[in-house]
Tab-separated table of C-alpha atoms in Angstrom:
chain	number	residue	atom	x	y	z
A	1212	MET	CA	12.090	-16.539	14.255
A	1213	THR	CA	8.315	-16.142	14.040
A	1214	GLU	CA	7.069	-17.261	10.195
A	1215	ILE	CA	5.404	-14.351	9.012
A	1216	VAL	CA	2.440	-14.528	6.038
A	1217	PRO	CA	2.655	-11.999	3.627
A	1218	VAL	CA	-0.911	-10.454	2.589
A	1219	ILE	CA	-0.366	-8.333	-0.369
A	1220	LEU	CA	-3.677	-6.436	-1.517
A	1221	CYS	CA	-3.899	-5.879	-5.193
A	1222	GLY	CA	-7.011	-3.165	-5.725
A	1223	GLY	CA	-7.345	0.190	-6.748
A	1224	SER	CA	-7.101	1.680	-10.501
A	1225	GLY	CA	-4.500	4.077	-9.855
A	1226	THR	CA	-6.129	6.999	-11.589
A	1227	ARG	CA	-4.158	9.512	-10.188
A	1228	LEU	CA	-1.322	8.419	-12.324
A	1229	TRP	CA	-3.447	8.350	-15.376
A	1230	PRO	CA	-2.562	8.439	-18.446
A	1231	ARG	CA	0.298	5.868	-17.363
A	1232	SER	CA	-1.928	3.793	-14.710
A	1233	ARG	CA	-5.253	2.500	-16.141
A	1234	ALA	CA	-7.927	0.998	-15.070
A	1235	SER	CA	-6.967	-2.458	-17.207
A	1236	LYS	CA	-3.575	-2.197	-15.709
A	1237	PRO	CA	-3.015	-0.075	-12.905
A	1238	LYS	CA	0.172	1.299	-11.153
A	1239	PRO	CA	1.126	-1.970	-9.238
A	1240	PHE	CA	1.675	-3.755	-12.217
A	1241	LEU	CA	3.823	-1.049	-13.932
A	1242	PRO	CA	7.969	-0.809	-13.683
A	1243	LEU	CA	7.775	2.806	-12.412
A	1244	ILE	CA	10.782	2.493	-10.411
A	1245	GLY	CA	13.424	0.214	-11.493
A	1246	SER	CA	13.016	-2.595	-13.841
A	1247	GLN	CA	10.450	-4.452	-11.235
A	1248	THR	CA	7.201	-3.432	-11.049
A	1249	LEU	CA	5.938	-2.522	-7.840
A	1250	PHE	CA	3.965	-5.445	-7.078
A	1251	GLU	CA	7.169	-7.500	-8.013
A	1252	GLN	CA	8.705	-5.144	-5.524
A	1253	ALA	CA	6.451	-5.972	-2.865
A	1254	VAL	CA	6.759	-9.654	-3.226
A	1255	ALA	CA	10.481	-9.498	-3.713
A	1256	ARG	CA	10.644	-7.468	-0.223
A	1257	CYS	CA	9.077	-10.982	1.463
A	1258	PRO	CA	11.519	-13.952	0.828
A	1259	ALA	CA	11.871	-17.511	2.362
A	1260	SER	CA	15.325	-16.689	3.278
A	1261	ALA	CA	14.253	-13.605	5.359
A	1262	GLY	CA	11.569	-15.734	7.473
A	1263	PHE	CA	8.448	-15.075	5.175
A	1264	ALA	CA	6.096	-18.031	4.400
A	1265	ARG	CA	5.130	-17.960	0.956
A	1266	PRO	CA	2.819	-14.939	0.110
A	1267	MET	CA	-0.883	-14.317	0.153
A	1268	ILE	CA	-2.186	-12.285	-2.732
A	1269	VAL	CA	-5.609	-10.793	-2.272
A	1270	THR	CA	-6.696	-9.404	-5.871
A	1271	GLY	CA	-9.974	-9.003	-8.317
A	1272	HIS	CA	-11.002	-10.445	-11.189
A	1273	LEU	CA	-9.431	-7.370	-13.431
A	1274	HIS	CA	-6.089	-7.718	-11.968
A	1275	LEU	CA	-5.656	-11.524	-11.977
A	1276	GLU	CA	-4.027	-11.853	-15.200
A	1277	HIS	CA	-1.157	-9.425	-14.181
A	1278	VAL	CA	-0.973	-11.080	-10.737
A	1279	GLU	CA	-0.471	-14.187	-12.365
A	1280	ALA	CA	2.212	-12.896	-14.882
A	1281	GLN	CA	4.323	-11.125	-12.846
A	1282	LEU	CA	4.574	-13.874	-9.936
A	1283	LYS	CA	7.403	-16.021	-10.334
A	1284	VAL	CA	7.153	-19.730	-10.076
A	1285	ALA	CA	9.761	-19.628	-7.090
A	1286	ASP	CA	6.738	-17.345	-5.385
A	1287	LYS	CA	4.608	-20.227	-4.892
A	1288	ALA	CA	2.077	-18.046	-3.935
A	1289	ARG	CA	-1.704	-18.461	-2.637
A	1290	ILE	CA	-4.304	-16.128	-4.690
A	1291	VAL	CA	-7.481	-15.133	-3.342
A	1292	VAL	CA	-9.862	-13.676	-6.111
A	1293	GLU	CA	-11.902	-10.919	-4.484
A	1294	PRO	CA	-15.234	-11.109	-5.951
A	1295	ALA	CA	-16.079	-7.426	-5.725
A	1296	ALA	CA	-14.734	-4.170	-3.888
A	1297	ARG	CA	-15.272	-4.068	-0.282
A	1298	ASN	CA	-12.464	-2.120	0.870
A	1299	THR	CA	-9.772	-3.169	3.129
A	1300	ALA	CA	-11.339	-4.650	6.166
A	1301	ALA	CA	-13.203	-7.274	4.155
A	1302	ALA	CA	-9.853	-7.942	1.720
A	1303	ILE	CA	-8.047	-8.733	4.671
A	1304	ALA	CA	-10.773	-10.714	6.442
A	1305	LEU	CA	-10.247	-13.007	3.374
A	1306	ALA	CA	-7.037	-13.896	4.002
A	1307	ALA	CA	-7.816	-14.209	8.085
A	1308	TYR	CA	-10.077	-16.823	7.488
A	1309	SER	CA	-8.186	-18.497	5.034
A	1310	LEU	CA	-5.235	-19.139	7.154
A	1311	SER	CA	-4.560	-20.985	10.292
A	1312	GLU	CA	-5.509	-19.019	13.797
A	1313	ASP	CA	-1.903	-18.904	15.259
A	1314	ALA	CA	-0.684	-17.590	11.678
A	1315	ILE	CA	0.923	-13.642	11.506
A	1316	MET	CA	-0.170	-11.772	8.781
A	1317	LEU	CA	1.694	-8.751	7.354
A	1318	VAL	CA	-0.545	-6.638	5.347
A	1319	CYS	CA	1.133	-5.152	2.607
A	1320	PRO	CA	-0.431	-2.651	-0.433
A	1321	SER	CA	0.842	-3.729	-3.791
A	1322	ASP	CA	1.599	-0.353	-5.084
A	1323	HIS	CA	4.422	1.227	-2.749
A	1324	HIS	CA	8.050	1.925	-2.984
A	1325	ILE	CA	10.397	1.359	-0.251
A	1326	GLY	CA	14.053	1.957	-0.937
A	1327	ARG	CA	15.216	0.436	2.331
A	1328	PRO	CA	13.835	-2.997	2.103
A	1329	GLU	CA	16.291	-4.367	4.744
A	1330	ALA	CA	14.713	-1.719	6.911
A	1331	PHE	CA	11.159	-3.120	6.456
A	1332	VAL	CA	12.608	-6.586	7.238
A	1333	GLN	CA	13.453	-5.671	10.343
A	1334	ALA	CA	10.186	-3.898	11.015
A	1335	ALA	CA	8.387	-6.645	10.096
A	1336	HIS	CA	9.748	-8.787	12.503
A	1337	SER	CA	9.595	-6.673	15.160
A	1338	ALA	CA	5.789	-5.747	14.400
A	1339	ALA	CA	5.585	-9.546	14.271
A	1340	ALA	CA	7.162	-10.172	17.704
A	1341	LEU	CA	4.256	-7.711	18.656
A	1342	ALA	CA	1.331	-9.208	17.030
A	1343	ALA	CA	1.833	-12.953	18.542
A	1344	GLU	CA	1.565	-11.060	21.986
A	1345	GLY	CA	-1.945	-10.050	20.678
A	1346	TRP	CA	-0.849	-6.637	19.591
A	1347	MET	CA	-2.790	-4.976	16.172
A	1348	VAL	CA	0.422	-3.512	14.650
A	1349	SER	CA	0.707	-0.324	12.466
A	1350	PHE	CA	4.049	0.683	10.648
A	1351	GLY	CA	4.730	4.024	11.857
A	1352	ILE	CA	6.852	5.549	8.778
A	1353	GLU	CA	9.060	8.291	9.715
A	1354	ALA	CA	7.334	11.313	8.539
A	1355	THR	CA	9.867	13.402	6.374
A	1356	SER	CA	7.525	16.491	5.204
A	1357	PRO	CA	4.502	18.204	6.178
A	1358	GLU	CA	2.013	15.899	4.144
A	1359	THR	CA	-1.554	16.606	4.557
A	1360	GLY	CA	-2.366	13.327	1.945
A	1361	PHE	CA	-1.629	10.934	4.821
A	1362	GLY	CA	-3.139	9.882	8.048
A	1363	TYR	CA	-0.725	10.066	11.057
A	1364	LEU	CA	-0.027	7.884	14.164
A	1365	LYS	CA	0.949	9.433	17.406
A	1366	ARG	CA	3.259	7.504	19.467
A	1367	GLY	CA	2.343	6.393	23.033
A	1368	ASP	CA	4.291	4.629	25.804
A	1369	ALA	CA	6.968	1.925	24.877
A	1370	ILE	CA	6.201	-2.070	24.814
A	1371	GLU	CA	9.195	-3.913	25.600
A	1372	GLN	CA	10.013	-7.559	25.561
A	1373	ASP	CA	12.802	-8.636	27.409
A	1374	GLY	CA	14.530	-5.228	27.733
A	1375	VAL	CA	13.887	-4.641	24.375
A	1376	ILE	CA	11.612	-1.942	23.087
A	1377	LEU	CA	9.762	-3.690	20.237
A	1378	GLY	CA	7.473	-1.137	19.243
A	1379	TYR	CA	5.027	1.698	21.216
A	1380	ARG	CA	1.232	1.878	21.676
A	1381	THR	CA	-0.731	3.822	19.411
A	1382	ALA	CA	-1.853	7.187	21.133
A	1383	GLN	CA	-3.743	8.432	18.424
A	1384	PHE	CA	-4.910	7.982	14.843
A	1385	VAL	CA	-5.279	11.149	13.201
A	1386	GLU	CA	-6.795	11.794	9.873
A	1387	LYS	CA	-5.286	13.509	7.152
A	1388	PRO	CA	-4.294	17.149	8.570
A	1389	ASP	CA	-4.370	20.624	6.776
A	1390	LEU	CA	-0.901	21.908	6.338
A	1391	GLU	CA	-0.778	23.692	9.669
A	1392	ARG	CA	-1.432	20.723	11.383
A	1393	ALA	CA	0.953	18.766	9.488
A	1394	GLY	CA	3.716	20.954	10.164
A	1395	ALA	CA	3.316	21.012	14.081
A	1396	PHE	CA	3.219	17.072	13.619
A	1397	LEU	CA	6.526	17.410	12.028
A	1398	ALA	CA	8.142	19.674	14.535
A	1399	ASP	CA	6.753	17.357	17.397
A	1400	GLY	CA	8.551	14.105	16.230
A	1401	GLY	CA	6.011	12.040	17.981
A	1402	TYR	CA	4.038	11.393	14.954
A	1403	SER	CA	4.367	8.986	11.983
A	1404	TRP	CA	2.791	8.331	9.128
A	1405	ASN	CA	0.166	5.696	8.632
A	1406	GLY	CA	1.153	3.895	5.435
A	1407	GLY	CA	-1.500	0.941	5.647
A	1408	ILE	CA	1.429	-1.880	6.612
A	1409	PHE	CA	0.007	-4.072	9.398
A	1410	ALA	CA	0.908	-7.006	11.318
A	1411	PHE	CA	-1.848	-9.037	13.253
A	1412	ARG	CA	-2.192	-12.574	14.552
A	1413	VAL	CA	-5.047	-14.318	12.621
A	1414	ARG	CA	-7.278	-14.847	15.637
A	1415	ASP	CA	-6.744	-11.463	17.199
A	1416	TYR	CA	-7.853	-9.914	13.918
A	1417	ARG	CA	-10.794	-12.212	13.270
A	1418	GLU	CA	-12.132	-11.416	16.783
A	1419	GLU	CA	-11.475	-7.615	16.300
A	1420	LEU	CA	-13.689	-7.439	13.212
A	1421	GLU	CA	-16.274	-9.869	15.020
A	1422	ARG	CA	-16.387	-7.477	18.113
A	1423	HIS	CA	-16.429	-4.404	16.102
A	1424	ARG	CA	-18.070	-5.127	12.289
A	1425	PRO	CA	-19.826	-8.313	12.894
A	1426	GLN	CA	-21.608	-7.944	9.400
A	1427	ILE	CA	-18.405	-7.792	7.587
A	1428	ALA	CA	-17.110	-10.787	9.791
A	1429	ARG	CA	-20.340	-12.972	8.861
A	1430	ALA	CA	-20.088	-12.140	5.407
A	1431	VAL	CA	-16.554	-12.984	4.887
A	1432	ARG	CA	-16.334	-16.118	7.082
A	1433	ALA	CA	-19.355	-17.780	5.349
A	1434	ALA	CA	-18.140	-16.310	2.004
A	1435	VAL	CA	-14.869	-18.474	2.513
A	1436	ALA	CA	-16.664	-21.214	3.772
A	1437	ASN	CA	-18.763	-21.936	1.015
A	1438	GLY	CA	-15.689	-21.217	-1.590
A	1439	THR	CA	-14.209	-22.965	-4.007
A	1440	TYR	CA	-10.318	-23.555	-5.480
A	1441	ASP	CA	-9.031	-23.487	-9.041
A	1442	GLY	CA	-5.233	-24.698	-8.547
A	1443	VAL	CA	-3.963	-21.870	-6.407
A	1444	ARG	CA	-6.562	-19.870	-7.056
A	1445	PHE	CA	-9.271	-19.619	-4.194
A	1446	HIS	CA	-12.680	-17.947	-5.022
A	1447	PRO	CA	-14.938	-17.065	-2.046
A	1448	ASP	CA	-18.592	-17.312	-2.955
A	1449	ARG	CA	-19.625	-14.249	-4.737
A	1450	ASP	CA	-23.275	-13.577	-3.244
A	1451	LEU	CA	-22.103	-14.168	0.540
A	1452	PHE	CA	-19.515	-11.544	0.030
A	1453	ALA	CA	-21.228	-8.911	-1.860
A	1454	SER	CA	-23.081	-8.815	1.354
A	1455	ALA	CA	-20.305	-7.418	3.363
A	1456	PRO	CA	-20.446	-3.769	4.125
A	1457	SER	CA	-17.474	-1.703	2.865
A	1458	ASP	CA	-14.907	0.074	5.179
A	1459	SER	CA	-11.402	0.189	5.747
A	1460	VAL	CA	-9.332	-1.333	8.382
A	1461	ASP	CA	-8.321	1.561	9.926
A	1462	TYR	CA	-12.196	2.508	10.819
A	1463	ALA	CA	-13.402	-0.745	11.252
A	1464	VAL	CA	-10.727	-2.184	13.681
A	1465	MET	CA	-7.670	0.100	14.133
A	1466	GLU	CA	-9.285	2.912	15.435
A	1467	ASN	CA	-11.580	0.577	17.881
A	1468	THR	CA	-8.888	-2.005	19.131
A	1469	THR	CA	-7.794	-0.940	22.542
A	1470	ARG	CA	-4.583	-3.003	21.753
A	1471	ALA	CA	-3.200	-0.641	18.699
A	1472	ALA	CA	0.620	-0.497	18.858
A	1473	MET	CA	2.997	0.960	16.150
A	1474	VAL	CA	6.358	-0.175	14.984
A	1475	PRO	CA	8.655	2.968	13.759
A	1476	VAL	CA	10.468	2.558	10.882
A	1477	ALA	CA	12.616	4.722	8.258
A	1478	MET	CA	12.790	2.618	5.147
A	1479	GLN	CA	12.347	5.570	2.275
A	1480	TRP	CA	8.712	4.620	2.077
A	1481	SER	CA	6.426	6.138	-0.589
A	1482	ASP	CA	3.083	5.464	-1.960
A	1483	ILE	CA	3.618	6.622	-5.039
A	1484	GLY	CA	0.270	8.331	-4.796
A	1485	ASN	CA	0.480	10.922	-7.758
A	1486	TRP	CA	3.053	12.096	-10.073
A	1487	ARG	CA	4.623	14.517	-7.454
A	1488	ALA	CA	5.353	11.295	-5.345
A	1489	LEU	CA	6.737	9.360	-8.232
A	1490	HIS	CA	9.009	12.351	-9.110
A	1491	GLU	CA	10.314	12.872	-5.859
A	1492	ALA	CA	11.074	8.857	-5.461
A	1493	LEU	CA	13.138	8.910	-8.589
A	1494	GLU	CA	16.359	9.917	-9.492
A	1495	HIS	CA	16.807	13.627	-10.314
A	1496	ASP	CA	19.590	15.920	-12.516
A	1497	GLU	CA	21.394	18.856	-10.850
A	1498	ALA	CA	18.101	20.958	-12.154
A	1499	GLY	CA	16.016	18.478	-10.683
A	1500	ASN	CA	14.454	17.276	-13.389
A	1501	THR	CA	13.815	13.590	-14.363
A	1502	LYS	CA	13.067	11.836	-17.686
A	1503	ARG	CA	11.554	8.150	-18.155
A	1504	ALA	CA	11.140	8.124	-22.225
A	1505	MET	CA	11.475	5.818	-24.794
A	1506	GLY	CA	12.027	8.524	-27.253
A	1507	GLU	CA	14.243	11.757	-26.940
A	1508	VAL	CA	13.345	14.543	-24.384
A	1509	GLU	CA	14.967	17.848	-24.548
A	1510	LEU	CA	14.802	20.309	-21.708
A	1511	VAL	CA	16.083	23.495	-22.052
A	1512	ASP	CA	16.111	26.013	-19.372
A	1513	CYS	CA	13.999	23.836	-16.842
A	1514	ARG	CA	13.680	22.921	-13.263
A	1515	ASN	CA	11.826	20.224	-11.512
A	1516	VAL	CA	10.533	19.095	-14.491
A	1517	PHE	CA	8.958	15.533	-14.982
A	1518	VAL	CA	8.731	13.927	-18.651
A	1519	ASP	CA	7.442	10.698	-18.906
A	1520	SER	CA	6.874	9.617	-22.324
A	1521	ASP	CA	6.365	5.972	-23.993
A	1522	GLY	CA	7.689	6.870	-27.611
A	1523	PRO	CA	7.057	10.619	-28.773
A	1524	ARG	CA	9.772	13.164	-28.661
A	1525	VAL	CA	8.841	15.829	-25.743
A	1526	SER	CA	10.609	19.353	-25.851
A	1527	VAL	CA	10.286	21.464	-22.962
A	1528	ILE	CA	11.335	25.268	-22.503
A	1529	GLY	CA	11.509	27.392	-19.569
A	1530	LEU	CA	8.999	25.720	-17.363
A	1531	GLU	CA	9.388	24.889	-13.778
A	1532	ASP	CA	7.229	22.309	-11.318
A	1533	VAL	CA	5.568	21.029	-14.342
A	1534	VAL	CA	4.901	16.966	-14.989
A	1535	VAL	CA	4.661	16.173	-18.853
A	1536	VAL	CA	3.277	12.621	-19.097
A	1537	VAL	CA	2.284	10.780	-22.944
A	1538	ASP	CA	0.580	7.870	-23.002
A	1539	GLY	CA	-0.271	6.463	-26.565
A	1540	ASN	CA	-2.745	9.361	-27.979
A	1541	ASP	CA	-3.194	10.615	-24.229
A	1542	ILE	CA	-0.934	13.783	-23.390
A	1543	MET	CA	-1.066	14.986	-19.685
A	1544	VAL	CA	0.360	18.251	-18.528
A	1545	THR	CA	0.117	19.393	-15.266
A	1546	SER	CA	1.898	21.811	-12.741
A	1547	VAL	CA	3.643	20.032	-9.796
A	1548	ALA	CA	0.658	21.530	-7.350
A	1549	GLY	CA	-2.145	19.990	-9.692
A	1550	THR	CA	-0.991	16.457	-9.342
A	1551	GLN	CA	-3.669	15.458	-7.233
A	1552	LYS	CA	-6.479	16.227	-9.136
A	1553	VAL	CA	-5.278	14.374	-12.406
A	1554	GLY	CA	-7.670	11.656	-11.071
A	1555	ALA	CA	-10.498	13.896	-11.724
A	1556	LEU	CA	-9.810	14.274	-15.232
A	1557	ALA	CA	-12.396	13.084	-17.656
A	1558	GLY	CA	-9.791	10.683	-19.162
A	1559	ALA	CA	-8.990	9.185	-15.698
A	1560	LYS	CA	-12.459	8.887	-14.596
A	1561	ASN	CA	-14.389	7.413	-17.104
A	1562	GLN	CA	-12.237	4.456	-18.355
């Protein structure tokens, strides 16, 4: 069994889940589904008993306190403190230049929900086996609806090992489609959501980044070489890292490599990208309503209403497809259709 190093990326501000998620404590560090936070769930999905090495957490100074507070002693994680936000290509490179070149790293966002962690573990080992052969692997997440907010992966030819199909070549990376194209992808059956989970052998990621984005590679390699340790924390050189251009791993590496592969997986995945997504991931009553509240919530003649309150009583009558969130002195009310626009509200932007 190949040992896999989980590389868990903790960044962002989670403004589309405002006012519950805030820049000072964004959604990875909130218990949105169950008693664990999304970050705690991400770490727990990669236990040593399932063949995972101790995790490496890549996070910024703003989130360092939350990361350390929510890591268990048994996790024995290594923490790389990102000096500045430079998108995922550079964040992953911080891990790649900090690990041995033969290690297999599994790159995971810290703010996703996976309802079937056993399927995630199985896919991780298939992806690791492909990565050990030099493939640059994406998780191809089962598309269950015509979503316009995700990128898609088109499945190509099968990749076999000892007569067993481990995955497929990625025939095409598709940008976020309009609703008509998303519906066609779903009907086709050969397209998966690109959820931003990857497996790479460290030396292959370094080589691809150096080939396609040499300026990022040079800056991050130098920042790591000149970094300093503070216990389990590693601090790359701030000024050297700041010279790295900002780019996503998809644009920098995955859409340029000739060895892109994918592992299809059905694992009840959600990026919890907005209040609608959180509502869909939670349990509902027979009318499709959901309550997450410390105080009393009364819903009368309501359908598909989601109420999240940190204490004040909330009463709703005769509404459908509505989200109500109360956080301290902030109250946010939106239609389900409007949940994508929450991040543009003044309260979310001006934190």
